[in-house]
Amino acid sequence: MKKRLVLLGAPGSGKGTQAELITRQFGIPVTSPGAILRREKDLGTPLGTETSEIIQQGGLVPDATIVKLIEDWLRLHGAHGFVFDGFPRTVPQAESLAAILNRHHTPLDLAIWLEVSEETVRDRISGRLQCRSCGFVTSVAAGNFSERAVCPYCEGPLVRRNDDDLEVLQNRLREYHAKTEPLAAFYQDTGLLHRIDGNRDREMVFGDISRLIESK
Ligand code: AMP
């Protein structure tokens, strides 16, 4: 079984949703720098405070900050593999990851790119709700949340992310095209890249991902 994976794709491409399905089905631990930084902000830590403005504007947090988060996480939780949701997002981040994994003799198994249209991105981002407590992601359309939007798993409040605003999305997409898309060539060269049509429903996408994870 493949157990060292990165999930790549535009905002709203389904990385978080698929990461959650992967961890539930295969028990591979997942982490996401975006989720860590939102939690740090809620806790009022210096890291959360320093990075919240960049996130709110739709920019990318400096590579060194993100790589340190991932390195710390790998040291503590990386022994049984990983799914990175939203990392790497730049070529220097991918190079740092490769160097870290080389040092531990634990090479990456898969780089999965969830390809989605801009229409899918806009639809998903404008309807996205996230649990403030456990991070569960759903959409306004998925349930009848007219009274009070509550997480079905932990009863935490379901809220809109403050960077899920259509104007901020323009900046996030600009960063994505300029800094993240070049990663496709990077992973193509290593032979690890697999492109999946992420416009389909979550179960179909997950079926394709599962086959990749279970492949020899
Ligand atoms: P996400 O939850 O993956 O959509 O990330 C939310 C925000 O966190 C992004 O728009 C960035 O501002 C920041 N962020 C998350 N991951 C990274 C990364 N790998 N590199 C730089 N910034 C990141």
Short mmCIF file of N, CA, C and O and ligand atoms in Angstrom, two decimals, residues 11-12 15 32-35 37-38 51 54-56 58-63 66 70 85-90 93 128 130 161 163-164 172, ligand 1:
data_model
loop_
_atom_site.label_atom_id
_atom_site.label_comp_id
_atom_site.label_asym_id
_atom_site.label_seq_id
_atom_site.Cartn_x
_atom_site.Cartn_y
_atom_site.Cartn_z
N PRO A 11 -7.75 25.79 -4.74
CA PRO A 11 -8.67 25.91 -3.61
C PRO A 11 -10.02 25.32 -4.02
O PRO A 11 -10.47 25.53 -5.15
N GLY A 12 -10.63 24.55 -3.14
CA GLY A 12 -11.95 23.99 -3.44
C GLY A 12 -11.89 22.76 -4.33
O GLY A 12 -12.92 22.24 -4.76
N LYS A 15 -9.28 18.69 -1.73
CA LYS A 15 -8.13 18.08 -1.03
C LYS A 15 -8.49 17.69 0.40
O LYS A 15 -8.19 16.58 0.85
N SER A 32 -2.59 19.37 7.42
CA SER A 32 -2.80 20.46 6.49
C SER A 32 -2.27 21.75 7.13
O SER A 32 -2.73 22.12 8.21
N PRO A 33 -1.29 22.40 6.49
CA PRO A 33 -0.78 23.64 7.08
C PRO A 33 -1.89 24.67 7.29
O PRO A 33 -1.90 25.38 8.30
N GLY A 34 -2.85 24.73 6.34
CA GLY A 34 -3.94 25.70 6.49
C GLY A 34 -4.73 25.45 7.77
O GLY A 34 -5.03 26.38 8.53
N ALA A 35 -5.03 24.17 8.04
CA ALA A 35 -5.79 23.83 9.25
C ALA A 35 -4.98 24.13 10.51
O ALA A 35 -5.50 24.66 11.49
N LEU A 37 -2.67 26.40 10.83
CA LEU A 37 -2.57 27.85 11.03
C LEU A 37 -3.89 28.46 11.48
O LEU A 37 -3.90 29.42 12.27
N ARG A 38 -5.02 27.92 11.02
CA ARG A 38 -6.32 28.42 11.51
C ARG A 38 -6.46 28.12 12.99
O ARG A 38 -6.95 28.94 13.76
N THR A 51 0.50 35.01 10.84
CA THR A 51 0.14 34.50 9.51
C THR A 51 -1.31 34.82 9.12
O THR A 51 -1.66 34.68 7.96
N ILE A 54 -1.92 37.31 6.16
CA ILE A 54 -1.58 36.76 4.83
C ILE A 54 -2.71 35.84 4.36
O ILE A 54 -3.14 35.89 3.20
N ILE A 55 -3.18 34.99 5.27
CA ILE A 55 -4.23 34.02 4.90
C ILE A 55 -5.51 34.76 4.52
O ILE A 55 -6.15 34.46 3.51
N GLN A 56 -5.85 35.74 5.31
CA GLN A 56 -7.07 36.53 5.07
C GLN A 56 -7.03 37.22 3.71
O GLN A 56 -8.05 37.36 3.04
N GLY A 58 -5.43 36.00 1.14
CA GLY A 58 -5.32 35.00 0.07
C GLY A 58 -3.90 34.80 -0.44
O GLY A 58 -3.70 34.22 -1.50
N GLY A 59 -2.90 35.28 0.32
CA GLY A 59 -1.50 35.07 -0.08
C GLY A 59 -0.96 33.76 0.45
O GLY A 59 -1.68 33.01 1.12
N LEU A 60 0.28 33.48 0.14
CA LEU A 60 0.92 32.26 0.66
C LEU A 60 1.86 32.64 1.80
O LEU A 60 2.60 33.62 1.72
N VAL A 61 1.84 31.85 2.85
CA VAL A 61 2.71 32.02 4.01
C VAL A 61 4.14 31.65 3.55
O VAL A 61 4.30 30.76 2.70
N PRO A 62 5.18 32.33 4.10
CA PRO A 62 6.55 32.04 3.63
C PRO A 62 6.91 30.56 3.71
O PRO A 62 6.52 29.85 4.66
N ASP A 63 7.68 30.12 2.71
CA ASP A 63 8.06 28.70 2.62
C ASP A 63 8.71 28.20 3.91
O ASP A 63 8.40 27.09 4.37
N ILE A 66 6.25 27.29 6.63
CA ILE A 66 5.46 26.09 6.32
C ILE A 66 6.32 24.83 6.41
O ILE A 66 5.90 23.81 6.98
N ILE A 70 5.84 21.39 8.77
CA ILE A 70 5.77 20.02 8.23
C ILE A 70 6.88 19.16 8.83
O ILE A 70 6.66 17.98 9.20
N ASP A 85 -2.36 17.68 2.89
CA ASP A 85 -3.45 18.39 2.22
C ASP A 85 -3.04 19.86 2.12
O ASP A 85 -3.00 20.56 3.13
N GLY A 86 -2.67 20.30 0.91
CA GLY A 86 -2.27 21.70 0.75
C GLY A 86 -0.79 21.94 0.98
O GLY A 86 -0.37 23.07 1.20
N PHE A 87 -0.01 20.92 0.94
CA PHE A 87 1.44 21.04 0.99
C PHE A 87 2.02 19.97 0.09
O PHE A 87 1.58 18.82 0.18
N PRO A 88 3.02 20.27 -0.72
CA PRO A 88 3.61 21.59 -0.95
C PRO A 88 2.75 22.46 -1.86
O PRO A 88 1.89 21.96 -2.59
N ARG A 89 3.01 23.76 -1.81
CA ARG A 89 2.29 24.69 -2.68
C ARG A 89 3.24 25.50 -3.55
O ARG A 89 2.79 26.32 -4.35
N THR A 90 4.55 25.27 -3.37
CA THR A 90 5.54 25.96 -4.21
C THR A 90 6.65 24.95 -4.52
O THR A 90 6.82 23.95 -3.80
N GLN A 93 9.06 24.45 -1.64
CA GLN A 93 8.50 23.57 -0.60
C GLN A 93 8.65 22.11 -1.01
O GLN A 93 8.99 21.24 -0.20
N ARG A 128 -19.07 26.65 0.94
CA ARG A 128 -18.35 25.81 1.91
C ARG A 128 -18.59 26.24 3.35
O ARG A 128 -18.54 27.42 3.69
N GLN A 130 -17.30 25.06 7.39
CA GLN A 130 -16.30 24.24 8.08
C GLN A 130 -16.55 24.28 9.57
O GLN A 130 -16.90 25.32 10.13
N ARG A 161 -15.25 30.05 6.18
CA ARG A 161 -13.87 30.50 6.40
C ARG A 161 -13.74 31.93 5.95
O ARG A 161 -14.35 32.32 4.94
N ASP A 163 -11.42 33.38 4.50
CA ASP A 163 -10.77 33.56 3.19
C ASP A 163 -11.60 32.93 2.06
O ASP A 163 -11.18 32.91 0.92
N ASP A 164 -12.80 32.41 2.39
CA ASP A 164 -13.70 31.86 1.36
C ASP A 164 -14.62 32.95 0.81
O ASP A 164 -15.83 32.75 0.67
N ARG A 172 -6.17 33.99 -4.16
CA ARG A 172 -5.73 32.60 -3.93
C ARG A 172 -5.50 31.90 -5.27
O ARG A 172 -4.53 31.14 -5.42
P1 AMP B 1 -5.96 25.77 2.90
O1 AMP B 1 -6.66 25.45 4.20
O2 AMP B 1 -5.09 24.66 2.38
O3 AMP B 1 -6.90 26.29 1.85
O4 AMP B 1 -4.96 26.98 3.25
C1 AMP B 1 -5.45 28.22 3.72
C2 AMP B 1 -4.34 29.25 3.60
O5 AMP B 1 -3.23 28.88 4.45
C3 AMP B 1 -3.73 29.43 2.22
O6 AMP B 1 -4.50 30.28 1.38
C4 AMP B 1 -2.37 30.04 2.58
O7 AMP B 1 -2.51 31.39 2.96
C5 AMP B 1 -1.99 29.25 3.83
N1 AMP B 1 -1.28 28.01 3.45
C6 AMP B 1 -1.74 26.73 3.60
N2 AMP B 1 -0.83 25.85 3.11
C7 AMP B 1 0.21 26.59 2.65
C8 AMP B 1 1.44 26.25 2.01
N3 AMP B 1 1.79 24.98 1.75
N4 AMP B 1 2.27 27.29 1.67
C9 AMP B 1 1.95 28.56 1.94
N5 AMP B 1 0.80 28.93 2.52
C10 AMP B 1 -0.08 27.96 2.87
#
